[in-house]
Amino acid sequence: MNELRQLARVRDEQLAGQASGAGARALLAAIVAEEPSTEDAGSRAPRSRRTRRLVVGLVATAALAIAAVMGPTLLKRDATSYANTAIDIELQGDEYVARIKDPFADHALYAEAFQAMGLDIGMELIPVSPTQVGGIVRMGFAGTTMDDKLGGNLEPDGCAFGHEGCFLTVTVSKGFKGRGVFYLGRPAKSGEKYQAFGQAGRKGEMLEGYDADGRTVGKVVAEAHRRGLQVVFQIIEPSPDGNGFGMSRDQSAEVGDHWYVWAAEPEQVGTVRLLVTEKHLRKNPVTGE
């Protein structure tokens, strides 16, 4: 069994305090202690080979103990796997595969695991609507090459997160040399607003199969209520050419049933956000169609 691989799984908190324990102090004393002597160098008796082997062995043992206490930094070069309470990482062929065990963990635990594998990767899991769970919704790179790749998905492909055996996973190409920061979609807690979302009418989203674009507010609200959803409004202002839009500075206007909906977006669990204007438009400013 690869001893370095096993050592890479040792975590700081598992060894907390051991470096200053009685055994460690005794070991350190055995390595460095030397009796004062009044003999000159020429009159000292040479140490036996057995003594020298013992000292070398103690030094090697101390070095491994110190490396373990200091954590993955000293061991990462040859590590092929690492695990903590939030994530498991394993080298599989030409890529590292990271399986998320706790999608709500402090993101520092994810960075710790990637660092243990010699990777400068920062990762944060953010609340997203159902169709975005498991996907990388934002990312940034520095000092990377064309061969450096990141990916995110559910494993096995197509599984439903929350069911037994379904994991959020991240893949990183072997030899990733640059720095990467990315955000992976996780299920939202109750009351959390989505930080990324798919259109509400998509399969798997809250208005699945329903096209709200261009319909009146009254009709879309009725459909949302039929599905047990709450509705919030966002008033938009189309650009002069009809391609694109901005958010109205005045969101206090009372939206009537005769207003028009140009997009329906998931807001949070159980709530859909409707992008609306009071007047009908010849072109949808959200889609440009």
PDB file of C-alpha atoms in Angstrom:
ATOM      1  CA  MET A   1       0.000   0.000   0.000  1.00  0.00           C
ATOM      2  CA  ASN A   2       1.268   3.496  -0.878  1.00  0.00           C
ATOM      3  CA  GLU A   3       2.190   5.073   2.500  1.00  0.00           C
ATOM      4  CA  LEU A   4       2.116   8.625   1.138  1.00  0.00           C
ATOM      5  CA  ARG A   5      -1.413   8.034  -0.147  1.00  0.00           C
ATOM      6  CA  GLN A   6      -2.493   7.017   3.311  1.00  0.00           C
ATOM      7  CA  LEU A   7      -0.713   9.976   4.903  1.00  0.00           C
ATOM      8  CA  ALA A   8      -2.525  12.363   2.546  1.00  0.00           C
ATOM      9  CA  ARG A   9      -5.763  11.435   4.299  1.00  0.00           C
ATOM     10  CA  VAL A  10      -4.513  12.628   7.689  1.00  0.00           C
ATOM     11  CA  ARG A  11      -6.236  15.857   8.693  1.00  0.00           C
ATOM     12  CA  ASP A  12      -4.956  18.591  10.986  1.00  0.00           C
ATOM     13  CA  GLU A  13      -7.734  18.226  13.546  1.00  0.00           C
ATOM     14  CA  GLN A  14      -7.053  14.484  13.850  1.00  0.00           C
ATOM     15  CA  LEU A  15      -3.533  15.263  15.037  1.00  0.00           C
ATOM     16  CA  ALA A  16      -4.253  18.450  16.965  1.00  0.00           C
ATOM     17  CA  GLY A  17      -2.012  18.691  19.995  1.00  0.00           C
ATOM     18  CA  GLN A  18       0.077  15.613  19.226  1.00  0.00           C
ATOM     19  CA  ALA A  19       3.146  17.612  18.285  1.00  0.00           C
ATOM     20  CA  SER A  20       3.374  18.861  21.866  1.00  0.00           C
ATOM     21  CA  GLY A  21       2.369  15.626  23.598  1.00  0.00           C
ATOM     22  CA  ALA A  22       4.573  13.652  25.971  1.00  0.00           C
ATOM     23  CA  GLY A  23       5.557  11.134  23.303  1.00  0.00           C
ATOM     24  CA  ALA A  24       6.583  13.827  20.837  1.00  0.00           C
ATOM     25  CA  ARG A  25       8.605  15.637  23.478  1.00  0.00           C
ATOM     26  CA  ALA A  26      10.373  12.430  24.404  1.00  0.00           C
ATOM     27  CA  LEU A  27      11.118  11.750  20.751  1.00  0.00           C
ATOM     28  CA  LEU A  28      12.478  15.230  20.222  1.00  0.00           C
ATOM     29  CA  ALA A  29      14.630  14.917  23.359  1.00  0.00           C
ATOM     30  CA  ALA A  30      16.029  11.596  22.171  1.00  0.00           C
ATOM     31  CA  ILE A  31      17.044  13.150  18.852  1.00  0.00           C
ATOM     32  CA  VAL A  32      18.647  16.374  20.007  1.00  0.00           C
ATOM     33  CA  ALA A  33      19.847  15.712  23.567  1.00  0.00           C
ATOM     34  CA  GLU A  34      23.586  15.326  24.087  1.00  0.00           C
ATOM     35  CA  GLU A  35      25.363  14.984  27.390  1.00  0.00           C
ATOM     36  CA  PRO A  36      27.860  17.774  28.124  1.00  0.00           C
ATOM     37  CA  SER A  37      31.420  16.443  28.073  1.00  0.00           C
ATOM     38  CA  THR A  38      34.778  17.689  29.152  1.00  0.00           C
ATOM     39  CA  GLU A  39      36.557  15.371  26.715  1.00  0.00           C
ATOM     40  CA  ASP A  40      38.218  16.897  23.684  1.00  0.00           C
ATOM     41  CA  ALA A  41      37.331  15.758  20.187  1.00  0.00           C
ATOM     42  CA  GLY A  42      40.310  13.477  19.927  1.00  0.00           C
ATOM     43  CA  SER A  43      39.498  11.482  23.063  1.00  0.00           C
ATOM     44  CA  ARG A  44      35.810  10.806  22.298  1.00  0.00           C
ATOM     45  CA  ALA A  45      34.850   7.202  21.665  1.00  0.00           C
ATOM     46  CA  PRO A  46      33.195   6.684  18.245  1.00  0.00           C
ATOM     47  CA  ARG A  47      29.472   5.879  18.270  1.00  0.00           C
ATOM     48  CA  SER A  48      28.454   2.397  17.319  1.00  0.00           C
ATOM     49  CA  ARG A  49      26.668   1.672  14.019  1.00  0.00           C
ATOM     50  CA  ARG A  50      23.634   0.564  16.040  1.00  0.00           C
ATOM     51  CA  THR A  51      23.471   3.975  17.728  1.00  0.00           C
ATOM     52  CA  ARG A  52      23.783   5.801  14.405  1.00  0.00           C
ATOM     53  CA  ARG A  53      21.023   3.684  12.852  1.00  0.00           C
ATOM     54  CA  LEU A  54      18.792   4.419  15.838  1.00  0.00           C
ATOM     55  CA  VAL A  55      19.320   8.187  15.540  1.00  0.00           C
ATOM     56  CA  VAL A  56      18.664   8.115  11.777  1.00  0.00           C
ATOM     57  CA  GLY A  57      15.479   6.130  12.368  1.00  0.00           C
ATOM     58  CA  LEU A  58      14.286   8.567  15.012  1.00  0.00           C
ATOM     59  CA  VAL A  59      14.946  11.528  12.723  1.00  0.00           C
ATOM     60  CA  ALA A  60      12.985   9.912   9.878  1.00  0.00           C
ATOM     61  CA  THR A  61      10.097   9.136  12.221  1.00  0.00           C
ATOM     62  CA  ALA A  62      10.066  12.713  13.491  1.00  0.00           C
ATOM     63  CA  ALA A  63      10.050  14.085   9.941  1.00  0.00           C
ATOM     64  CA  LEU A  64       6.980  12.037   9.024  1.00  0.00           C
ATOM     65  CA  ALA A  65       5.245  13.059  12.242  1.00  0.00           C
ATOM     66  CA  ILE A  66       5.940  16.743  11.568  1.00  0.00           C
ATOM     67  CA  ALA A  67       4.715  16.411   7.969  1.00  0.00           C
ATOM     68  CA  ALA A  68       1.481  14.841   9.142  1.00  0.00           C
ATOM     69  CA  VAL A  69       0.884  17.548  11.758  1.00  0.00           C
ATOM     70  CA  MET A  70       1.566  20.316   9.245  1.00  0.00           C
ATOM     71  CA  GLY A  71      -1.139  18.862   7.005  1.00  0.00           C
ATOM     72  CA  PRO A  72      -1.327  18.172   3.283  1.00  0.00           C
ATOM     73  CA  THR A  73       1.063  20.902   2.151  1.00  0.00           C
ATOM     74  CA  LEU A  74       4.173  18.723   2.531  1.00  0.00           C
ATOM     75  CA  LEU A  75       2.527  15.598   1.159  1.00  0.00           C
ATOM     76  CA  LYS A  76       0.477  16.875  -1.728  1.00  0.00           C
ATOM     77  CA  ARG A  77       3.002  16.217  -4.483  1.00  0.00           C
ATOM     78  CA  ASP A  78       2.496  12.450  -4.489  1.00  0.00           C
ATOM     79  CA  ALA A  79      -1.071  12.309  -3.141  1.00  0.00           C
ATOM     80  CA  THR A  80      -3.656  10.488  -5.229  1.00  0.00           C
ATOM     81  CA  SER A  81      -6.592  10.819  -2.847  1.00  0.00           C
ATOM     82  CA  TYR A  82      -7.826  12.999  -0.009  1.00  0.00           C
ATOM     83  CA  ALA A  83     -10.957  13.152   2.125  1.00  0.00           C
ATOM     84  CA  ASN A  84     -12.461  15.398   4.760  1.00  0.00           C
ATOM     85  CA  THR A  85     -15.988  15.884   6.082  1.00  0.00           C
ATOM     86  CA  ALA A  86     -17.059  17.923   3.035  1.00  0.00           C
ATOM     87  CA  ILE A  87     -15.445  16.280   0.014  1.00  0.00           C
ATOM     88  CA  ASP A  88     -13.607  13.225  -1.334  1.00  0.00           C
ATOM     89  CA  ILE A  89     -11.033  13.618  -4.125  1.00  0.00           C
ATOM     90  CA  GLU A  90      -9.394  10.799  -6.044  1.00  0.00           C
ATOM     91  CA  LEU A  91      -7.137  10.693  -9.083  1.00  0.00           C
ATOM     92  CA  GLN A  92      -8.850   8.551 -11.724  1.00  0.00           C
ATOM     93  CA  GLY A  93      -6.877   8.213 -14.946  1.00  0.00           C
ATOM     94  CA  ASP A  94      -6.238  11.647 -16.400  1.00  0.00           C
ATOM     95  CA  GLU A  95      -8.447  13.639 -14.062  1.00  0.00           C
ATOM     96  CA  TYR A  96      -9.218  14.250 -10.413  1.00  0.00           C
ATOM     97  CA  VAL A  97     -12.774  13.407  -9.441  1.00  0.00           C
ATOM     98  CA  ALA A  98     -14.167  15.246  -6.414  1.00  0.00           C
ATOM     99  CA  ARG A  99     -17.425  14.053  -4.835  1.00  0.00           C
ATOM    100  CA  ILE A 100     -19.256  16.502  -2.595  1.00  0.00           C
ATOM    101  CA  LYS A 101     -20.371  14.938   0.673  1.00  0.00           C
ATOM    102  CA  ASP A 102     -21.692  18.106   2.298  1.00  0.00           C
ATOM    103  CA  PRO A 103     -23.008  20.745  -0.158  1.00  0.00           C
ATOM    104  CA  PHE A 104     -23.526  23.227   2.699  1.00  0.00           C
ATOM    105  CA  ALA A 105     -19.986  23.021   4.140  1.00  0.00           C
ATOM    106  CA  ASP A 106     -17.620  25.951   4.582  1.00  0.00           C
ATOM    107  CA  HIS A 107     -15.967  26.448   1.188  1.00  0.00           C
ATOM    108  CA  ALA A 108     -12.565  26.487   2.934  1.00  0.00           C
ATOM    109  CA  LEU A 109     -12.900  22.712   3.350  1.00  0.00           C
ATOM    110  CA  TYR A 110     -13.174  22.274  -0.418  1.00  0.00           C
ATOM    111  CA  ALA A 111     -10.087  24.429  -1.003  1.00  0.00           C
ATOM    112  CA  GLU A 112      -8.224  22.429   1.659  1.00  0.00           C
ATOM    113  CA  ALA A 113      -8.919  19.206  -0.207  1.00  0.00           C
ATOM    114  CA  PHE A 114      -7.806  20.547  -3.587  1.00  0.00           C
ATOM    115  CA  GLN A 115      -4.656  21.977  -2.006  1.00  0.00           C
ATOM    116  CA  ALA A 116      -3.876  18.532  -0.608  1.00  0.00           C
ATOM    117  CA  MET A 117      -3.827  17.261  -4.182  1.00  0.00           C
ATOM    118  CA  GLY A 118      -1.479  20.021  -5.301  1.00  0.00           C
ATOM    119  CA  LEU A 119      -4.259  22.028  -6.994  1.00  0.00           C
ATOM    120  CA  ASP A 120      -4.856  25.760  -6.590  1.00  0.00           C
ATOM    121  CA  ILE A 121      -8.641  25.540  -6.810  1.00  0.00           C
ATOM    122  CA  GLY A 122     -11.213  27.614  -4.981  1.00  0.00           C
ATOM    123  CA  MET A 123     -14.798  26.372  -4.954  1.00  0.00           C
ATOM    124  CA  GLU A 124     -18.051  27.605  -3.482  1.00  0.00           C
ATOM    125  CA  LEU A 125     -21.449  25.941  -3.684  1.00  0.00           C
ATOM    126  CA  ILE A 126     -24.329  28.368  -4.270  1.00  0.00           C
ATOM    127  CA  PRO A 127     -28.139  27.891  -4.243  1.00  0.00           C
ATOM    128  CA  VAL A 128     -29.594  27.375  -7.715  1.00  0.00           C
ATOM    129  CA  SER A 129     -32.869  26.281  -9.275  1.00  0.00           C
ATOM    130  CA  PRO A 130     -33.346  22.537  -9.897  1.00  0.00           C
ATOM    131  CA  THR A 131     -32.024  22.354 -13.476  1.00  0.00           C
ATOM    132  CA  GLN A 132     -28.780  24.072 -12.479  1.00  0.00           C
ATOM    133  CA  VAL A 133     -27.902  21.722  -9.590  1.00  0.00           C
ATOM    134  CA  GLY A 134     -24.540  20.086 -10.189  1.00  0.00           C
ATOM    135  CA  GLY A 135     -23.447  22.526 -12.879  1.00  0.00           C
ATOM    136  CA  ILE A 136     -20.628  25.060 -12.764  1.00  0.00           C
ATOM    137  CA  VAL A 137     -22.503  28.336 -13.076  1.00  0.00           C
ATOM    138  CA  ARG A 138     -19.532  30.736 -12.887  1.00  0.00           C
ATOM    139  CA  MET A 139     -15.779  30.341 -13.043  1.00  0.00           C
ATOM    140  CA  GLY A 140     -12.523  32.205 -13.390  1.00  0.00           C
ATOM    141  CA  PHE A 141      -9.001  31.191 -14.370  1.00  0.00           C
ATOM    142  CA  ALA A 142      -5.487  32.555 -14.046  1.00  0.00           C
ATOM    143  CA  GLY A 143      -2.249  31.141 -15.438  1.00  0.00           C
ATOM    144  CA  THR A 144      -3.972  28.178 -17.086  1.00  0.00           C
ATOM    145  CA  THR A 145      -3.279  26.432 -20.395  1.00  0.00           C
ATOM    146  CA  MET A 146      -5.545  24.921 -23.031  1.00  0.00           C
ATOM    147  CA  ASP A 147      -5.102  21.546 -21.340  1.00  0.00           C
ATOM    148  CA  ASP A 148      -6.380  22.770 -17.955  1.00  0.00           C
ATOM    149  CA  LYS A 149     -10.042  21.853 -17.645  1.00  0.00           C
ATOM    150  CA  LEU A 150     -12.751  21.958 -14.986  1.00  0.00           C
ATOM    151  CA  GLY A 151     -16.138  20.273 -15.075  1.00  0.00           C
ATOM    152  CA  GLY A 152     -19.169  19.757 -12.868  1.00  0.00           C
ATOM    153  CA  ASN A 153     -22.038  17.310 -12.999  1.00  0.00           C
ATOM    154  CA  LEU A 154     -24.253  14.893 -11.126  1.00  0.00           C
ATOM    155  CA  GLU A 155     -22.991  11.335 -10.784  1.00  0.00           C
ATOM    156  CA  PRO A 156     -24.272   9.065 -12.133  1.00  0.00           C
ATOM    157  CA  ASP A 157     -25.357  11.207 -15.052  1.00  0.00           C
ATOM    158  CA  GLY A 158     -29.048  12.115 -14.935  1.00  0.00           C
ATOM    159  CA  CYS A 159     -29.612  11.087 -11.312  1.00  0.00           C
ATOM    160  CA  ALA A 160     -31.768  13.125  -8.943  1.00  0.00           C
ATOM    161  CA  PHE A 161     -29.748  14.850  -6.258  1.00  0.00           C
ATOM    162  CA  GLY A 162     -30.923  13.921  -2.787  1.00  0.00           C
ATOM    163  CA  HIS A 163     -31.515  10.301  -3.768  1.00  0.00           C
ATOM    164  CA  GLU A 164     -29.147   7.660  -2.446  1.00  0.00           C
ATOM    165  CA  GLY A 165     -26.053   7.215  -4.588  1.00  0.00           C
ATOM    166  CA  CYS A 166     -26.374  10.565  -6.393  1.00  0.00           C
ATOM    167  CA  PHE A 167     -23.461  12.967  -5.873  1.00  0.00           C
ATOM    168  CA  LEU A 168     -22.437  16.438  -6.913  1.00  0.00           C
ATOM    169  CA  THR A 169     -19.069  15.931  -8.602  1.00  0.00           C
ATOM    170  CA  VAL A 170     -16.282  18.101  -9.932  1.00  0.00           C
ATOM    171  CA  THR A 171     -13.551  17.035 -12.343  1.00  0.00           C
ATOM    172  CA  VAL A 172     -10.149  18.675 -12.734  1.00  0.00           C
ATOM    173  CA  SER A 173      -7.660  17.670 -15.400  1.00  0.00           C
ATOM    174  CA  LYS A 174      -4.475  16.013 -14.160  1.00  0.00           C
ATOM    175  CA  GLY A 175      -1.562  18.430 -14.168  1.00  0.00           C
ATOM    176  CA  PHE A 176      -3.794  21.500 -13.756  1.00  0.00           C
ATOM    177  CA  LYS A 177      -1.140  24.188 -13.307  1.00  0.00           C
ATOM    178  CA  GLY A 178      -3.048  27.429 -13.053  1.00  0.00           C
ATOM    179  CA  ARG A 179      -5.464  28.845 -10.547  1.00  0.00           C
ATOM    180  CA  GLY A 180      -9.193  28.249 -10.788  1.00  0.00           C
ATOM    181  CA  VAL A 181     -12.158  29.666  -8.900  1.00  0.00           C
ATOM    182  CA  PHE A 182     -15.635  28.388  -9.623  1.00  0.00           C
ATOM    183  CA  TYR A 183     -19.150  28.194  -8.274  1.00  0.00           C
ATOM    184  CA  LEU A 184     -21.047  24.921  -8.310  1.00  0.00           C
ATOM    185  CA  GLY A 185     -24.839  24.798  -8.112  1.00  0.00           C
ATOM    186  CA  ARG A 186     -26.394  23.116  -5.070  1.00  0.00           C
ATOM    187  CA  PRO A 187     -30.034  22.745  -3.978  1.00  0.00           C
ATOM    188  CA  ALA A 188     -31.376  25.803  -2.189  1.00  0.00           C
ATOM    189  CA  LYS A 189     -32.508  25.768   1.402  1.00  0.00           C
ATOM    190  CA  SER A 190     -35.988  26.997   2.224  1.00  0.00           C
ATOM    191  CA  GLY A 191     -36.075  30.791   1.905  1.00  0.00           C
ATOM    192  CA  GLU A 192     -32.786  31.072  -0.008  1.00  0.00           C
ATOM    193  CA  LYS A 193     -32.924  33.049  -3.237  1.00  0.00           C
ATOM    194  CA  TYR A 194     -31.434  31.353  -6.256  1.00  0.00           C
ATOM    195  CA  GLN A 195     -28.104  32.768  -7.395  1.00  0.00           C
ATOM    196  CA  ALA A 196     -28.461  31.037 -10.763  1.00  0.00           C
ATOM    197  CA  PHE A 197     -31.513  29.564 -12.447  1.00  0.00           C
ATOM    198  CA  GLY A 198     -33.039  28.053 -15.561  1.00  0.00           C
ATOM    199  CA  GLN A 199     -36.176  29.487 -17.142  1.00  0.00           C
ATOM    200  CA  ALA A 200     -39.258  28.608 -15.099  1.00  0.00           C
ATOM    201  CA  GLY A 201     -40.944  26.826 -18.026  1.00  0.00           C
ATOM    202  CA  ARG A 202     -38.110  24.342 -18.558  1.00  0.00           C
ATOM    203  CA  LYS A 203     -38.485  20.683 -17.717  1.00  0.00           C
ATOM    204  CA  GLY A 204     -37.734  20.229 -14.049  1.00  0.00           C
ATOM    205  CA  GLU A 205     -38.532  23.839 -13.118  1.00  0.00           C
ATOM    206  CA  MET A 206     -41.623  25.196 -11.332  1.00  0.00           C
ATOM    207  CA  LEU A 207     -43.647  26.150 -14.449  1.00  0.00           C
ATOM    208  CA  GLU A 208     -42.533  23.134 -16.471  1.00  0.00           C
ATOM    209  CA  GLY A 209     -44.243  23.011 -19.867  1.00  0.00           C
ATOM    210  CA  TYR A 210     -45.826  26.459 -19.588  1.00  0.00           C
ATOM    211  CA  ASP A 211     -44.749  29.329 -21.871  1.00  0.00           C
ATOM    212  CA  ALA A 212     -45.406  32.601 -20.071  1.00  0.00           C
ATOM    213  CA  ASP A 213     -43.782  34.899 -22.663  1.00  0.00           C
ATOM    214  CA  GLY A 214     -46.207  37.475 -24.074  1.00  0.00           C
ATOM    215  CA  ARG A 215     -49.158  36.380 -21.962  1.00  0.00           C
ATOM    216  CA  THR A 216     -51.032  38.713 -19.674  1.00  0.00           C
ATOM    217  CA  VAL A 217     -50.123  38.866 -16.020  1.00  0.00           C
ATOM    218  CA  GLY A 218     -53.597  37.639 -15.059  1.00  0.00           C
ATOM    219  CA  LYS A 219     -53.203  34.406 -17.036  1.00  0.00           C
ATOM    220  CA  VAL A 220     -49.674  33.653 -15.806  1.00  0.00           C
ATOM    221  CA  VAL A 221     -50.531  34.390 -12.179  1.00  0.00           C
ATOM    222  CA  ALA A 222     -53.537  32.086 -12.403  1.00  0.00           C
ATOM    223  CA  GLU A 223     -51.311  29.262 -13.682  1.00  0.00           C
ATOM    224  CA  ALA A 224     -48.744  29.891 -10.962  1.00  0.00           C
ATOM    225  CA  HIS A 225     -51.390  29.816  -8.243  1.00  0.00           C
ATOM    226  CA  ARG A 226     -52.828  26.611  -9.706  1.00  0.00           C
ATOM    227  CA  ARG A 227     -49.418  25.049  -9.098  1.00  0.00           C
ATOM    228  CA  GLY A 228     -49.239  26.386  -5.556  1.00  0.00           C
ATOM    229  CA  LEU A 229     -46.655  29.053  -6.357  1.00  0.00           C
ATOM    230  CA  GLN A 230     -46.251  32.610  -5.132  1.00  0.00           C
ATOM    231  CA  VAL A 231     -45.493  35.408  -7.593  1.00  0.00           C
ATOM    232  CA  VAL A 232     -43.246  38.484  -7.442  1.00  0.00           C
ATOM    233  CA  PHE A 233     -42.872  41.099 -10.186  1.00  0.00           C
ATOM    234  CA  GLN A 234     -39.936  42.883 -11.752  1.00  0.00           C
ATOM    235  CA  ILE A 235     -40.844  45.818 -13.974  1.00  0.00           C
ATOM    236  CA  ILE A 236     -38.561  46.170 -16.991  1.00  0.00           C
ATOM    237  CA  GLU A 237     -37.918  48.898 -19.553  1.00  0.00           C
ATOM    238  CA  PRO A 238     -37.121  47.730 -23.115  1.00  0.00           C
ATOM    239  CA  SER A 239     -34.265  49.369 -24.966  1.00  0.00           C
ATOM    240  CA  PRO A 240     -35.287  51.732 -27.791  1.00  0.00           C
ATOM    241  CA  ASP A 241     -34.596  49.154 -30.512  1.00  0.00           C
ATOM    242  CA  GLY A 242     -36.363  46.405 -28.613  1.00  0.00           C
ATOM    243  CA  ASN A 243     -33.231  44.297 -28.259  1.00  0.00           C
ATOM    244  CA  GLY A 244     -32.539  44.049 -24.571  1.00  0.00           C
ATOM    245  CA  PHE A 245     -33.940  45.722 -21.505  1.00  0.00           C
ATOM    246  CA  GLY A 246     -33.144  47.321 -18.189  1.00  0.00           C
ATOM    247  CA  MET A 247     -34.827  47.225 -14.816  1.00  0.00           C
ATOM    248  CA  SER A 248     -37.171  50.087 -14.111  1.00  0.00           C
ATOM    249  CA  ARG A 249     -36.005  52.368 -11.326  1.00  0.00           C
ATOM    250  CA  ASP A 250     -39.575  52.491 -10.085  1.00  0.00           C
ATOM    251  CA  GLN A 251     -40.627  49.054  -8.876  1.00  0.00           C
ATOM    252  CA  SER A 252     -43.456  50.397  -6.751  1.00  0.00           C
ATOM    253  CA  ALA A 253     -46.120  50.543  -9.466  1.00  0.00           C
ATOM    254  CA  GLU A 254     -49.090  48.248  -8.920  1.00  0.00           C
ATOM    255  CA  VAL A 255     -48.937  45.546 -11.574  1.00  0.00           C
ATOM    256  CA  GLY A 256     -52.348  44.833 -13.029  1.00  0.00           C
ATOM    257  CA  ASP A 257     -53.743  41.709 -14.647  1.00  0.00           C
ATOM    258  CA  HIS A 258     -53.682  43.498 -18.032  1.00  0.00           C
ATOM    259  CA  TRP A 259     -49.869  43.922 -17.929  1.00  0.00           C
ATOM    260  CA  TYR A 260     -47.670  41.601 -20.007  1.00  0.00           C
ATOM    261  CA  VAL A 261     -45.110  38.968 -19.013  1.00  0.00           C
ATOM    262  CA  TRP A 262     -41.885  38.618 -21.003  1.00  0.00           C
ATOM    263  CA  ALA A 263     -40.047  36.068 -18.871  1.00  0.00           C
ATOM    264  CA  ALA A 264     -40.742  33.838 -15.886  1.00  0.00           C
ATOM    265  CA  GLU A 265     -37.747  33.077 -13.691  1.00  0.00           C
ATOM    266  CA  PRO A 266     -37.402  30.998 -10.523  1.00  0.00           C
ATOM    267  CA  GLU A 267     -36.922  33.320  -7.536  1.00  0.00           C
ATOM    268  CA  GLN A 268     -36.661  30.784  -4.717  1.00  0.00           C
ATOM    269  CA  VAL A 269     -38.354  27.529  -3.774  1.00  0.00           C
ATOM    270  CA  GLY A 270     -42.101  28.052  -4.316  1.00  0.00           C
ATOM    271  CA  THR A 271     -41.814  31.555  -5.820  1.00  0.00           C
ATOM    272  CA  VAL A 272     -41.621  32.631  -9.467  1.00  0.00           C
ATOM    273  CA  ARG A 273     -40.484  36.077 -10.644  1.00  0.00           C
ATOM    274  CA  LEU A 274     -42.274  37.629 -13.641  1.00  0.00           C
ATOM    275  CA  LEU A 275     -40.561  40.264 -15.793  1.00  0.00           C
ATOM    276  CA  VAL A 276     -43.345  42.589 -16.931  1.00  0.00           C
ATOM    277  CA  THR A 277     -44.283  45.768 -18.799  1.00  0.00           C
ATOM    278  CA  GLU A 278     -47.570  47.645 -18.763  1.00  0.00           C
ATOM    279  CA  LYS A 279     -47.755  47.935 -22.559  1.00  0.00           C
ATOM    280  CA  HIS A 280     -47.688  45.164 -25.110  1.00  0.00           C
ATOM    281  CA  LEU A 281     -44.495  45.044 -27.190  1.00  0.00           C
ATOM    282  CA  ARG A 282     -43.958  43.830 -30.738  1.00  0.00           C
ATOM    283  CA  LYS A 283     -40.760  42.042 -29.744  1.00  0.00           C
ATOM    284  CA  ASN A 284     -39.890  40.234 -26.540  1.00  0.00           C
ATOM    285  CA  PRO A 285     -37.071  42.371 -25.066  1.00  0.00           C
ATOM    286  CA  VAL A 286     -35.762  39.450 -22.983  1.00  0.00           C
ATOM    287  CA  THR A 287     -35.353  36.913 -25.795  1.00  0.00           C
ATOM    288  CA  GLY A 288     -35.098  39.377 -28.706  1.00  0.00           C
ATOM    289  CA  GLU A 289     -37.774  37.440 -30.585  1.00  0.00           C
TER     290      GLU A 289
END
